[in-house]
Amino acid sequence: MAEPIPSILDDQARNTIGAALQATLVDLIDLSLEAKQAHWNLVGRQFRDVHEHLDELVDVARKYSDQVAERAAAVGVPPDGRTATVAGQSGIPAFNEGWVKDRDVIRQISESVDVAVRRIRPRIQETETADLVTQDLFIEISRQLEQTRWMWQAQNAGYQAEQPAR
Amino acid sequence: MAEPIPSILDDQARNTIGAALQATLVDLIDLSLEAKQAHWNLVGRQFRDVHEHLDELVDVARKYSDQVAERAAAVGVPPDGRTATVAGQSGIPAFNEGWVKDRDVIRQISESVDVAVRRIRPRIQETETADLVTQDLFIEISRQLEQTRWMWQAQNAGYQAEQPAR
Amino acid sequence: MAEPIPSILDDQARNTIGAALQATLVDLIDLSLEAKQAHWNLVGRQFRDVHEHLDELVDVARKYSDQVAERAAAVGVPPDGRTATVAGQSGIPAFNEGWVKDRDVIRQISESVDVAVRRIRPRIQETETADLVTQDLFIEISRQLEQTRWMWQAQNAGYQAEQPAR
Amino acid sequence: MAEPIPSILDDQARNTIGAALQATLVDLIDLSLEAKQAHWNLVGRQFRDVHEHLDELVDVARKYSDQVAERAAAVGVPPDGRTATVAGQSGIPAFNEGWVKDRDVIRQISESVDVAVRRIRPRIQETETADLVTQDLFIEISRQLEQTRWMWQAQNAGYQAEQPAR
Amino acid sequence: MAEPIPSILDDQARNTIGAALQATLVDLIDLSLEAKQAHWNLVGRQFRDVHEHLDELVDVARKYSDQVAERAAAVGVPPDGRTATVAGQSGIPAFNEGWVKDRDVIRQISESVDVAVRRIRPRIQETETADLVTQDLFIEISRQLEQTRWMWQAQNAGYQAEQPAR
Amino acid sequence: MAEPIPSILDDQARNTIGAALQATLVDLIDLSLEAKQAHWNLVGRQFRDVHEHLDELVDVARKYSDQVAERAAAVGVPPDGRTATVAGQSGIPAFNEGWVKDRDVIRQISESVDVAVRRIRPRIQETETADLVTQDLFIEISRQLEQTRWMWQAQNAGYQAEQPAR
Amino acid sequence: MAEPIPSILDDQARNTIGAALQATLVDLIDLSLEAKQAHWNLVGRQFRDVHEHLDELVDVARKYSDQVAERAAAVGVPPDGRTATVAGQSGIPAFNEGWVKDRDVIRQISESVDVAVRRIRPRIQETETADLVTQDLFIEISRQLEQTRWMWQAQNAGYQAEQPAR
Amino acid sequence: MAEPIPSILDDQARNTIGAALQATLVDLIDLSLEAKQAHWNLVGRQFRDVHEHLDELVDVARKYSDQVAERAAAVGVPPDGRTATVAGQSGIPAFNEGWVKDRDVIRQISESVDVAVRRIRPRIQETETADLVTQDLFIEISRQLEQTRWMWQAQNAGYQAEQPAR
Amino acid sequence: MAEPIPSILDDQARNTIGAALQATLVDLIDLSLEAKQAHWNLVGRQFRDVHEHLDELVDVARKYSDQVAERAAAVGVPPDGRTATVAGQSGIPAFNEGWVKDRDVIRQISESVDVAVRRIRPRIQETETADLVTQDLFIEISRQLEQTRWMWQAQNAGYQAEQPAR
Amino acid sequence: MAEPIPSILDDQARNTIGAALQATLVDLIDLSLEAKQAHWNLVGRQFRDVHEHLDELVDVARKYSDQVAERAAAVGVPPDGRTATVAGQSGIPAFNEGWVKDRDVIRQISESVDVAVRRIRPRIQETETADLVTQDLFIEISRQLEQTRWMWQAQNAGYQAEQPAR
Amino acid sequence: MAEPIPSILDDQARNTIGAALQATLVDLIDLSLEAKQAHWNLVGRQFRDVHEHLDELVDVARKYSDQVAERAAAVGVPPDGRTATVAGQSGIPAFNEGWVKDRDVIRQISESVDVAVRRIRPRIQETETADLVTQDLFIEISRQLEQTRWMWQAQNAGYQAEQPAR
Amino acid sequence: MAEPIPSILDDQARNTIGAALQATLVDLIDLSLEAKQAHWNLVGRQFRDVHEHLDELVDVARKYSDQVAERAAAVGVPPDGRTATVAGQSGIPAFNEGWVKDRDVIRQISESVDVAVRRIRPRIQETETADLVTQDLFIEISRQLEQTRWMWQAQNAGYQAEQPAR
C-alpha cells in the first residue's frame, strides 16, 4: 500500500525527520524494557524506593515512545517499534542478567538515561531546518529526560561518594 | 550475588515454574510491542476503533507481563525481559513492516493472540504439581486472553465472511 | 453462520462447558430480575435497608451473568439469555406477586440465593476435567454468592428467631 | 396485604396509569435483555463498536425500567417485572438465536427500539388526563429512546445503502 | 428599588406564579428543618437507617427550595424564605419536641411528606395557563417528592402492620 | 440520500418541529460565539468575575445547541449549524467590535439572553400540538435560560442604578 | 420517653452545655436561612461574586448547626431546631424584605456574622468548666466564623470607603 | 538504642503523657478488634445496617489508635500496640464468643464505647498541665467517640424500650 | 476605549502577530462548527465511531480557538470571533447541507483538517521574528492538528482503497 | 443460638475448613498489629520508606483477615478474632519492644511474612478435598503474601550483604 | 562536594543558562510571596474576587519557580532560592505594608507581573544559543505570565477608566 | 486606611496575638523556602525519598503560614509576609549554599523543624489569656510540626548511629 498518509513535508525533510524519530523510538522502547528489567531484578536496602522510581522511568519512556511513533506517522513515515528492530537498532547499553544490587542498578540506569539524553540532544539541531514541529517534540523529550537524568545522578552521586568507605 | 530470594519451592518445582514463567514473560512483552506497532501503522476505515482496541490489548499484555515477572522473582527466579531476550525467545508471530490495512491488522492480531493463548494453556497443566499459586496466575491470564481472543475473532469473522464479495 | 469463534476446547469439553455456563446464565439473569422485583414491591419497617441490599444483589447477579455469557462466547458457544429462554430454563424459585413484606422478602431471597448456590457448586466439579479456566470462574462466582447467601441468612435468622413472639 | 401505599390518584386514574407503566416496564426489561443477548452473540467487522453501543442501550433500558417500576409503586400499583411476566407481556420483537452478524444486529436492534418508541409514544396522550407527573416520565423516556433510535437508524442506513453493492 | 428584574410574564401570570412558588418555598424549607430535627432527636432500633434516610430528605428539600426561590426571582418575584416567614406560612405539620422514637418519626415524616405532596400537586394545574415553565418545575418536584413519599409509606406500613402485635 | 431517518411524526408536525428547532439552533450557536467574544474582549474592574460568568453561558448555549440539533435529527430533520447559516439566520443582536467595558458587556449580554428567551418561549406553544417531546425540550431550555437571564439582569441592575452617579 | 441517652456530664454541667448549644443552634440555622434569603434577593454589579460567597456562608452555617445539634444529643440534651423555635430564639438581626442591593447585602451580612461571632465567643468561657469537649467545638466554630467575618468586613470596608464619593 | 527521639517535654511530663497515650492506645486497638469480631459474628434482622455501622467504628478506632501511637513517638515514648500487650492492658470489656444477635451486639458495643469514653475523658484533665498538645488530641478523640456513643445508645434505647413487649 | 492592554510587542510585531492569530482564530472556530455539523448529520455503518471522533475534533478546535484568542488579547490585539466575522474570513472549505454519508464525512473532514494544517504551518515561520512566544503556540497547535490529520487520513485511506471495489 | 448459618459443607469438611480459616485469621490479625508496631517504633535512615512500606503490609493483612473471617461465616463457622484469642493462637514471631532500627525492622518483618507464608501454604493442600472455594482464597492470599515476602527479602538482602562492612 | 551533577552543557553555556535561571527563580519566588501578602492584606468591594485571583497567581509563580530550579539542577547548577538570596536579588517591586485597597492591589500586582514579564522575555533570546531546552522553558513561562498580565491589566484598566469620576 | 477590620479583641490582647502570629508567620514562610532549597540541592543515595519528604514539609509550612496570616487579619492585624520581612525576622537557621548531601540535609532540616517547634510551643501559653481561638491554632500547628519533627529525627537517628562506622 503506497502512501496512505501524504506527508506535509517535502521528501528530504521527511527523510531527515523520519530517521531522527525512528532512532529515538527504538531508544525509548529499549529504555522502557530495561527499566522494567531493573524493576524486577533489583535487590538491596533501597529496594522499594528504587523499585518505584524505575516505574516512573517506564512511564516516561512509554509516553514518549508513543508520541514519537505517532509523530512519525503524522509526517507520513511508518514507525518501526517491533522487538527485533528495537534489539537491532537501540543505542542504549545492555543491562546485566539476573539479580542486580541497588548500587549497580542506580549506576547502570544513570548511564542509560545519560546515553539516551546524549543521543536525543543532537536531533534538536538536526531537525530544526526540516520541521520545527518535530523539533519541539525533541525539546520536550529532552527537558523531561534531562530532569530524570539529574535525579538518577543525584542518587548515584551518593553511592560514589560512599564507595571508598566500603 | 547468590540467592538473595530463597525460594519457597524445592529446586525441581522452581525450575519448572521458572521456565513456564520466563516463556510467558517474553510472549507477553512481545505481544505488547506488536500491538503498539499495529496501533501506529494501521490504516483503514475501521482506524479509530481498532486503534483504541489495540491499546486495550497493550494494557492487558503489560499488566500480565509485570505480574508474571514479579511471580518469578517471588519464587526466587530472576526474570529476563530484556529486548534481546524477548527477540530471541518469543513465540509470537512476527508483524509486517510498514503501513498495514485494518483487515490485515485484525487478522494478524487475532492470530497472535491465538498463538499466545495456545502457548500459555498447557502451562496450566505443567505447573499444577509444582505450584498451585503460579498455576492460578496462568488460569487468570488464560481467562483474560481468551476473552480478548474471542473479541478479535468475532471482529475478524466479519472480514472473512465478506472476503469473497470483495 | 457456522463457527465464527473456533473453540480452544475439543467438542466434548465444549459441550460440557457450554451446558454448565448456559444453565448458570439463566439462573443469574432470573435472580437479577427477581431481586429487582423484590426491590420494587417491598414493604415493611426494614424497607430502606433491604431495598438497598437488593440492589447489591442485582449488581452481583448482573456482573456474573455478563462474565458467564462472555465465557461461553470465548469457548465458542453462543449464550442464550433471551427472556423466553430464561423463563423456560431458570431453576430459581418464583417470587410472589404484588407487595411483599420485608420478613417475606428476606426469606424468599435467602432461599433463592441458596438455590443458586446449590445449583452452581456442582458445576465446579463437573468442569474440572473439561476446562480449568471455566472452573475458576465457577469458583469465583460461588465465593461471591456464598458470601451473599451468608448475609441474607444472617438477616433471615433474626426474623425466624422472633417468629414465635409474633 | 391490602394497600400499604395509599394512592394519590383516584381509582380510575390509578388504573390508567398503572396499566401504562406496567406495559412500559415489561418492554424496557425485555429490551435490556435483548440488547445483552446481541452484545454477547454479535460477530462482524464492526464488532467492538456495536458491542459497546449495545451496552449503552442496556444502561438506558435498565435506568428507565427502574424509574417506571418505582413510579408505579409511588402511585400505589405494585409493578410486575418477573421473568415470566416479561416473557408473556412484552411487545418487543424476538431476537434470533445463536451468533448474529453485525449487519443483522443493527437492523434488529433498530427495529426493536423503533417498536419500543412507537408503543410508548401513545402513552403520553393516554396519561395526560390521569396524571401529568407520570406523563412527564413518558415524555422523558421518549426523548431518550428517540435519540437512541436515531443513532441506530443512522448506522443501519449505512448498511441498507450498501446492500445492493454486496 | 423598583423592578430590577422585569418579568417575562404579564402581571396576572406573575401573581399566580409568584404565589404558588412562595407557598412551595416555605413548605420545603420547613420540611428541611423538620427532617433535620428528626435526624437529631431520633431514638430506636432503626436509628442509623432512619438517621441517614432523613438526610436524604433534607437534601431533596434543600435542592428544590433553592430551585423554587430562584424560579421566583427569574419571573421577577422576590422570594421570601426568612425564618419568621417560614414559621408563619408553612403548611407542614409541627414536629414533636424532644426525643422521638423511630416508629413515631417514620409516621410523622410520612405524614409531613404526604402533606407536602398534596399541597404541591394542585399547583401543577393552577400554573398551567400562567407559565408552562414553572409548571414543569412543579411536576419535577412532585415526581421526586412522590417517590420519597412512597419510600416512607412503605417503611411506615411495616410498623402499622406490626402495631396490634405490640 | 433520501430519508435515512424516517420520522415518527407526520409531515406537518415534522415541518413545524423542524422549523422551531432550526431557529433555536442558530440562536444558541450565535449566543455561544457572542459570549466567547465578550469573554475575550472584556475590560473593567469586574473583569475576572464576568470573564468566568461568560464561560458558564458558553457552556449552557453549547449544551442546548447540541441537544436541539440532535432532537432535529431524531425527528428526521437534518439540522443546519454551519457558520454561514448561523450568520444568516440568527436573531441574536450583534456584539460590538474590539475591547468592551464590563458595564457594556453586562448590558449587551443581558439583552442578548433576553432576546433568546423571548424568541424561544413562543415555541413552547407552537410545538404543543405537533410534538410534546420537543415541547419538553423547549421548556427545559427556557427554564435554564430564564435563570441565566435573571442573573445577568440582577448584575446589570446594579450598573443602571449607579449610572446617574457617574 | 425518659433519658434514652444517659449523659456523661452531671446535671449542672449538662444544663450549662445544653443551653449554650441550643442558643448556638438557633443562631446558626437562622444565619443559614438569612444567607439563602440574601443569595436569592440580591441585585447589583457584584451579583455573581456575592451570590457565590453567600452559598459558602450557608455551607458553614449548615455544617456547624449539624455539629452543634449532634453534640447536644451526645451529652443527652435533645436539640430543638424547629422553625418556630428558631424564629423565637434566634439572636441574628432580621433581614430586609424583597430585592436588596449588593452594598446593603454586604453590610447586613457583615453585621449578622459579627453578631453571631459576638454571641458565640462568650460561650467558650462559659463552657470551660462544664465540658472541655464542647468548648473545643465552640473554639472551632469561632475560628471559622471569625475568618468568615473578616472576609465580609474586608469587602464591606470597600463600600464604606467609597460611600462619601457616591 | 537510647533516646533516638529527644523529647520536647521534661521527664515528668513525658511520663504522664506517655502513660495516658499508652493506655488509650491499647483501648482503641482492642475496640477495633472487638468491632470487627461483632461485624463477623452478627446475626439478626438488623444485620446489614449494624454490620456497616460496626465498620465505621473500626475506622474511627483505627484512625485514632494511629494518631495516639504517633503522638507518643513524637514526645519520645515508644508506643506498645503488640497483641499481647493489648490483651494484657486493655480496659474494654470482653466480647462473647460465637454468633451474637443484633440486639446483643448493639448492647455490648454501646457498653464498650461507653467504657472507652469514660476511660479517655479523665485523661483530658490529667494531661492539661503536662502537654496541651496531647490534651487537644484527647479532646478530639472524646468528641468523636462521644458522638459514636450517642448513636449506639440511640439505637440501643429502641431495643430496651421494646424488651418488655418481647 | 484606547489601548487598555499595552502591548509588550512593538507595533510592527504586534500587527504581524495579531494578523496571524486572527486568521487562525476564525479557522478554528469554523472548524469546530463544521465538525459539529458533521456530528449531527452523519449517517452510515461507521456512525457511532465517527460521531464520537468528531466530538474529539470539536474539543481540539475549541481549546485552541480559546488559546489563540487569549494570546491575541495578551499582546494587545482584540480578537474577533463573532459569527459574521468567522463566516467572512474563514479559509476552511464549506460543508455539504443535509445528511452526509460516513464515507463523505471522513473525506470532507480530512480535507478540512488538511487545509487548517496547511494554513497554520506557514505562520510558524511568519511569527518567528516577531514573537517566539506566539510561535510556540502555533507549533503546539500544528503538532496537535497534524496528529488529528493523520488519524482522519488513515481512516480515509481505507475508503479510498475500497472505492474501486464498490 | 444454634446454627443460624446452615453450612453448605458436610460436618467434616466444615471442621477442616473452619480450622484452616481460624488459624489464618489469627496470623493475619497479628501480622497487621505487628506491622503497625514496627511502623510506629522504627528509627533509621530508611525511616520514611520503610514506614510507608509497613502500612502497605497492614493493608494487605487487614484486607485478607476480613475475607478469611467472612469466608468462615459463609461456611457456617463463627470466626474468632478477639484480642485474647489472637494473642493465644497466633504463630507469628513476637516483635521487639521499644524503638527498633530499620535494619532490624526489615529483618524481623521479612521473617514474620516468611512464617505467615509457610503456615498458609500447606492449607492450600489441606482444603483441596473439603472445599475448592476456600482453597481458592488460600491461593489468592499466598500469591499476595509471597509477592510481599519477595519485596521485604529483596530489601533485607541489601542489609545482609553490607553487614560485614559495618 | 564537587560536581555531583556533570553538566550536559559546556562551561560557557552552563554559566549563561545558570545565570538566567537563577535570576528568574528569585523573581518568581518573590512574586509568589508578594501575591500572598496581597491576598492577606486586601480590602475593598472586590475583596473575594481579587483574593481568589491572587491565589491563582501564587500557584503559577510556585509552579514555575519549581521548574526553573529543577532545570538549573538538571544542567548542573545548584539553584539558590533561600529567603536572604531572594530578598537580595529579586527585581520585583516592593509591596506596601499593611492593609491595601483592592484598587491599589490590582495596580501594584499588574505592575509586578509586568516587571516579571519584561525581565524574563529577554532571557528567551539570551539562552537561544546556549540551550534550546532551557529556552523552551522561558517561552512557556512567558506565555503563562503574559496571559496572567493581560488579565490583571484588563481589570486594572477598569479602575483607571473610572478614576477621574471618583 | 485606618482599621478596616475592627478587632474582636481589646488592644492589649490584639497586640499579644498579633505579635505571636507575626513571629510564627515568618518562621513558617522561611521554613517553606528552606525545605524547597533542600529539595532542589539534595544529593545522595536517599535522594528520591528525601526529595519527596521535603515537599511534604513544604505543604505543611505553606498551609499553616496561610492560616496564621489569615488569623492575624481576622483579629484586625495586617500580617507581613514579604520577602524582606521574612529575611529580617525569621528565627529558622540558615541553610547551606550549593549541593548538600542527604545526610546533611536530614540533619539540617531536623534542626530547623526542631527550632520551629521550640519557638512556637511557648506561644501556646502566651496566647492563652488573650485569645483561646488563636491558642487553638498554635496547638494544632504544634501537633502537626511535632509529628513532622519526630519523622525527621527518626531518620536522622539512623545517620548518627552509623556515623562512627563511616
Tab-separated table of N, CA and C in Angstrom, chain F residues 1 3-5 25 29-30 33-34 36-37 39-41 43 51 55 62 65-66 69-70 72-74 76-84 86-87 95-101, chain I residues 1-5 25 29-30 33-34 36-37 39-41 43 51 55 62 65-66 69-70 72-74 76-84 86-87 95-101:
chain	number	residue	atom	x	y	z
F	1	MET	N	-29.189	11.518	-0.720
F	1	MET	CA	-29.656	10.385	0.092
F	1	MET	C	-31.008	10.746	0.708
F	3	GLU	N	-34.081	10.419	3.129
F	3	GLU	CA	-34.762	9.940	4.331
F	3	GLU	C	-34.058	8.793	5.055
F	4	PRO	N	-32.861	8.938	5.427
F	4	PRO	CA	-32.249	7.839	6.178
F	4	PRO	C	-32.878	7.653	7.557
F	5	ILE	N	-33.486	8.750	8.067
F	5	ILE	CA	-34.091	8.668	9.400
F	5	ILE	C	-35.597	8.885	9.259
F	25	LEU	N	-31.582	26.490	17.120
F	25	LEU	CA	-30.189	26.074	16.961
F	25	LEU	C	-29.286	27.254	16.593
F	29	ILE	N	-26.170	28.743	18.927
F	29	ILE	CA	-24.776	28.764	18.459
F	29	ILE	C	-24.253	30.191	18.440
F	30	ASP	N	-25.072	31.105	17.940
F	30	ASP	CA	-24.640	32.503	17.884
F	30	ASP	C	-24.396	33.054	19.290
F	33	LEU	N	-21.058	31.917	20.530
F	33	LEU	CA	-19.920	32.652	19.952
F	33	LEU	C	-19.858	34.077	20.509
F	34	GLU	N	-21.008	34.680	20.700
F	34	GLU	CA	-21.027	36.038	21.249
F	34	GLU	C	-20.481	36.059	22.682
F	36	LYS	N	-18.337	34.016	23.966
F	36	LYS	CA	-16.883	33.844	23.874
F	36	LYS	C	-16.224	35.166	23.447
F	37	GLN	N	-16.829	35.853	22.476
F	37	GLN	CA	-16.286	37.146	22.035
F	37	GLN	C	-16.177	38.110	23.230
F	39	HIS	N	-16.070	37.270	26.406
F	39	HIS	CA	-15.093	36.647	27.316
F	39	HIS	C	-13.666	37.106	26.983
F	40	TRP	N	-13.380	37.285	25.700
F	40	TRP	CA	-12.025	37.655	25.268
F	40	TRP	C	-11.784	39.163	25.248
F	41	ASN	N	-12.816	39.942	24.994
F	41	ASN	CA	-12.614	41.369	24.742
F	41	ASN	C	-13.018	42.265	25.905
F	43	VAL	N	-12.947	44.334	29.304
F	43	VAL	CA	-12.056	45.037	30.250
F	43	VAL	C	-12.913	45.689	31.334
F	51	HIS	N	-15.667	37.502	33.248
F	51	HIS	CA	-14.946	36.563	32.374
F	51	HIS	C	-15.380	35.114	32.658
F	55	ASP	N	-18.170	32.242	30.544
F	55	ASP	CA	-17.904	30.842	30.175
F	55	ASP	C	-19.022	29.906	30.634
F	62	ARG	N	-23.822	25.929	24.431
F	62	ARG	CA	-23.297	24.772	23.692
F	62	ARG	C	-24.086	23.500	24.013
F	65	SER	N	-27.476	23.754	22.278
F	65	SER	CA	-27.402	23.692	20.811
F	65	SER	C	-27.192	22.241	20.392
F	66	ASP	N	-26.436	21.488	21.153
F	66	ASP	CA	-26.237	20.077	20.837
F	66	ASP	C	-27.530	19.277	20.979
F	69	ALA	N	-30.011	20.217	18.121
F	69	ALA	CA	-29.630	19.639	16.836
F	69	ALA	C	-29.904	18.137	16.824
F	70	GLU	N	-29.603	17.461	17.911
F	70	GLU	CA	-29.818	16.013	17.936
F	70	GLU	C	-31.316	15.685	17.988
F	72	ALA	N	-33.568	17.476	16.381
F	72	ALA	CA	-33.959	17.622	14.974
F	72	ALA	C	-33.635	16.337	14.219
F	73	ALA	N	-32.439	15.840	14.352
F	73	ALA	CA	-32.067	14.591	13.692
F	73	ALA	C	-33.009	13.457	14.115
F	74	ALA	N	-33.353	13.430	15.403
F	74	ALA	CA	-34.200	12.348	15.905
F	74	ALA	C	-35.588	12.363	15.284
F	76	GLY	N	-36.029	13.350	12.223
F	76	GLY	CA	-35.836	13.173	10.787
F	76	GLY	C	-35.537	14.440	10.010
F	77	VAL	N	-35.159	15.503	10.705
F	77	VAL	CA	-34.841	16.771	10.046
F	77	VAL	C	-33.348	17.055	10.217
F	78	PRO	N	-32.585	17.135	9.124
F	78	PRO	CA	-31.159	17.426	9.284
F	78	PRO	C	-30.930	18.860	9.750
F	79	PRO	N	-30.293	19.047	10.890
F	79	PRO	CA	-30.070	20.396	11.420
F	79	PRO	C	-28.969	21.107	10.654
F	80	ASP	N	-29.037	22.425	10.610
F	80	ASP	CA	-28.013	23.192	9.894
F	80	ASP	C	-27.377	24.207	10.833
F	81	GLY	N	-26.171	23.889	11.297
F	81	GLY	CA	-25.474	24.762	12.228
F	81	GLY	C	-24.168	25.270	11.648
F	82	ARG	N	-24.097	25.327	10.329
F	82	ARG	CA	-22.869	25.818	9.691
F	82	ARG	C	-22.734	27.329	9.875
F	83	THR	N	-21.537	27.784	9.882
F	83	THR	CA	-21.265	29.185	10.205
F	83	THR	C	-22.087	30.147	9.355
F	84	ALA	N	-22.116	29.940	8.062
F	84	ALA	CA	-22.834	30.876	7.199
F	84	ALA	C	-24.318	30.864	7.525
F	86	VAL	N	-25.696	30.142	10.437
F	86	VAL	CA	-25.873	30.846	11.712
F	86	VAL	C	-25.801	32.356	11.483
F	87	ALA	N	-24.812	32.790	10.709
F	87	ALA	CA	-24.655	34.218	10.438
F	87	ALA	C	-25.896	34.769	9.748
F	95	PHE	N	-22.736	41.948	18.416
F	95	PHE	CA	-21.912	42.403	19.535
F	95	PHE	C	-20.873	43.390	19.008
F	96	ASN	N	-20.536	44.373	19.830
F	96	ASN	CA	-19.560	45.399	19.416
F	96	ASN	C	-18.193	44.821	19.089
F	97	GLU	N	-17.496	45.486	18.222
F	97	GLU	CA	-16.134	45.078	17.872
F	97	GLU	C	-15.143	45.618	18.926
F	98	GLY	N	-14.035	44.912	19.078
F	98	GLY	CA	-12.947	45.417	19.917
F	98	GLY	C	-13.200	45.297	21.405
F	99	TRP	N	-12.323	45.940	22.203
F	99	TRP	CA	-12.440	45.886	23.657
F	99	TRP	C	-13.784	46.445	24.089
F	100	VAL	N	-14.380	45.840	25.087
F	100	VAL	CA	-15.668	46.323	25.599
F	100	VAL	C	-15.599	46.381	27.119
F	101	LYS	N	-16.121	47.467	27.669
F	101	LYS	CA	-16.078	47.625	29.125
F	101	LYS	C	-17.069	46.688	29.821
I	1	MET	N	-12.541	53.177	23.615
I	1	MET	CA	-11.539	52.947	24.674
I	1	MET	C	-10.197	52.596	24.034
I	2	ALA	N	-9.216	53.409	24.262
I	2	ALA	CA	-7.938	53.190	23.567
I	2	ALA	C	-6.927	52.421	24.410
I	3	GLU	N	-6.488	51.288	23.900
I	3	GLU	CA	-5.337	50.560	24.427
I	3	GLU	C	-5.411	50.198	25.898
I	4	PRO	N	-6.431	49.496	26.309
I	4	PRO	CA	-6.423	49.112	27.730
I	4	PRO	C	-5.322	48.096	28.055
I	5	ILE	N	-4.866	47.382	27.009
I	5	ILE	CA	-3.835	46.366	27.247
I	5	ILE	C	-2.571	46.785	26.480
I	25	LEU	N	-7.761	32.088	14.430
I	25	LEU	CA	-8.968	32.051	15.255
I	25	LEU	C	-10.199	31.706	14.423
I	29	ILE	N	-12.552	28.301	14.858
I	29	ILE	CA	-13.980	28.367	15.203
I	29	ILE	C	-14.799	27.705	14.100
I	30	ASP	N	-14.485	28.011	12.864
I	30	ASP	CA	-15.229	27.426	11.745
I	30	ASP	C	-15.074	25.899	11.738
I	33	LEU	N	-17.381	24.406	14.304
I	33	LEU	CA	-18.789	24.367	13.882
I	33	LEU	C	-19.004	23.313	12.800
I	34	GLU	N	-18.033	23.186	11.900
I	34	GLU	CA	-18.150	22.188	10.834
I	34	GLU	C	-18.140	20.760	11.414
I	36	LYS	N	-19.130	19.885	14.354
I	36	LYS	CA	-20.434	19.665	14.995
I	36	LYS	C	-21.498	19.371	13.927
I	37	GLN	N	-21.472	20.119	12.839
I	37	GLN	CA	-22.438	19.888	11.749
I	37	GLN	C	-22.335	18.431	11.259
I	39	HIS	N	-21.097	15.916	12.954
I	39	HIS	CA	-21.511	15.092	14.103
I	39	HIS	C	-23.028	14.847	14.102
I	40	TRP	N	-23.780	15.874	13.678
I	40	TRP	CA	-25.243	15.770	13.714
I	40	TRP	C	-25.840	15.159	12.438
I	41	ASN	N	-25.200	15.338	11.299
I	41	ASN	CA	-25.818	14.972	10.025
I	41	ASN	C	-25.253	13.685	9.416
I	43	VAL	N	-24.616	9.858	8.561
I	43	VAL	CA	-25.257	8.531	8.512
I	43	VAL	C	-24.267	7.528	7.928
I	51	HIS	N	-19.087	9.615	14.809
I	51	HIS	CA	-19.807	10.569	15.651
I	51	HIS	C	-18.957	10.967	16.868
I	55	ASP	N	-16.493	14.644	17.860
I	55	ASP	CA	-16.528	15.433	19.094
I	55	ASP	C	-15.118	15.652	19.656
I	62	ARG	N	-12.026	23.868	19.746
I	62	ARG	CA	-12.464	24.839	20.762
I	62	ARG	C	-11.319	25.223	21.699
I	65	SER	N	-8.972	27.534	19.774
I	65	SER	CA	-9.538	28.850	19.442
I	65	SER	C	-9.502	29.721	20.691
I	66	ASP	N	-9.741	29.129	21.842
I	66	ASP	CA	-9.684	29.900	23.084
I	66	ASP	C	-8.268	30.385	23.378
I	69	ALA	N	-7.285	33.187	20.855
I	69	ALA	CA	-7.927	34.475	21.135
I	69	ALA	C	-7.307	35.117	22.378
I	70	GLU	N	-7.030	34.352	23.399
I	70	GLU	CA	-6.459	34.925	24.620
I	70	GLU	C	-5.012	35.365	24.396
I	72	ALA	N	-4.002	36.663	21.554
I	72	ALA	CA	-4.178	37.959	20.883
I	72	ALA	C	-4.417	39.049	21.924
I	73	ALA	N	-5.350	38.793	22.837
I	73	ALA	CA	-5.604	39.772	23.895
I	73	ALA	C	-4.323	40.065	24.682
I	74	ALA	N	-3.536	39.025	24.959
I	74	ALA	CA	-2.320	39.193	25.763
I	74	ALA	C	-1.284	40.075	25.068
I	76	GLY	N	-2.247	42.551	23.176
I	76	GLY	CA	-2.869	43.849	22.983
I	76	GLY	C	-3.728	43.979	21.742
I	77	VAL	N	-4.101	42.857	21.136
I	77	VAL	CA	-4.936	42.891	19.937
I	77	VAL	C	-6.286	42.255	20.257
I	78	PRO	N	-7.373	43.018	20.139
I	78	PRO	CA	-8.679	42.422	20.443
I	78	PRO	C	-9.069	41.403	19.384
I	79	PRO	N	-9.294	40.142	19.771
I	79	PRO	CA	-9.642	39.104	18.793
I	79	PRO	C	-11.086	39.264	18.332
I	80	ASP	N	-11.373	38.815	17.135
I	80	ASP	CA	-12.741	38.907	16.611
I	80	ASP	C	-13.225	37.523	16.189
I	81	GLY	N	-14.072	36.957	17.014
I	81	GLY	CA	-14.567	35.612	16.746
I	81	GLY	C	-16.079	35.608	16.599
I	82	ARG	N	-16.629	36.755	16.204
I	82	ARG	CA	-18.081	36.832	16.038
I	82	ARG	C	-18.508	36.050	14.794
I	83	THR	N	-19.719	35.571	14.795
I	83	THR	CA	-20.204	34.690	13.742
I	83	THR	C	-19.980	35.279	12.349
I	84	ALA	N	-20.368	36.533	12.166
I	84	ALA	CA	-20.248	37.122	10.836
I	84	ALA	C	-18.786	37.212	10.410
I	86	VAL	N	-16.343	35.223	11.373
I	86	VAL	CA	-15.905	33.865	11.050
I	86	VAL	C	-16.422	33.472	9.670
I	87	ALA	N	-17.706	33.742	9.408
I	87	ALA	CA	-18.286	33.401	8.111
I	87	ALA	C	-17.547	34.116	6.982
I	95	PHE	N	-19.089	22.898	4.170
I	95	PHE	CA	-19.546	21.521	4.366
I	95	PHE	C	-20.911	21.367	3.704
I	96	ASN	N	-21.164	20.155	3.182
I	96	ASN	CA	-22.436	19.911	2.499
I	96	ASN	C	-23.641	20.085	3.409
I	97	GLU	N	-24.768	20.438	2.810
I	97	GLU	CA	-26.020	20.555	3.543
I	97	GLU	C	-26.661	19.175	3.700
I	98	GLY	N	-27.409	19.013	4.772
I	98	GLY	CA	-28.232	17.808	4.942
I	98	GLY	C	-27.440	16.588	5.379
I	99	TRP	N	-28.114	15.429	5.343
I	99	TRP	CA	-27.476	14.187	5.761
I	99	TRP	C	-26.241	13.912	4.918
I	100	VAL	N	-25.206	13.393	5.520
I	100	VAL	CA	-23.972	13.081	4.793
I	100	VAL	C	-23.519	11.679	5.188
I	101	LYS	N	-23.106	10.903	4.183
I	101	LYS	CA	-22.663	9.533	4.461
I	101	LYS	C	-21.290	9.518	5.145
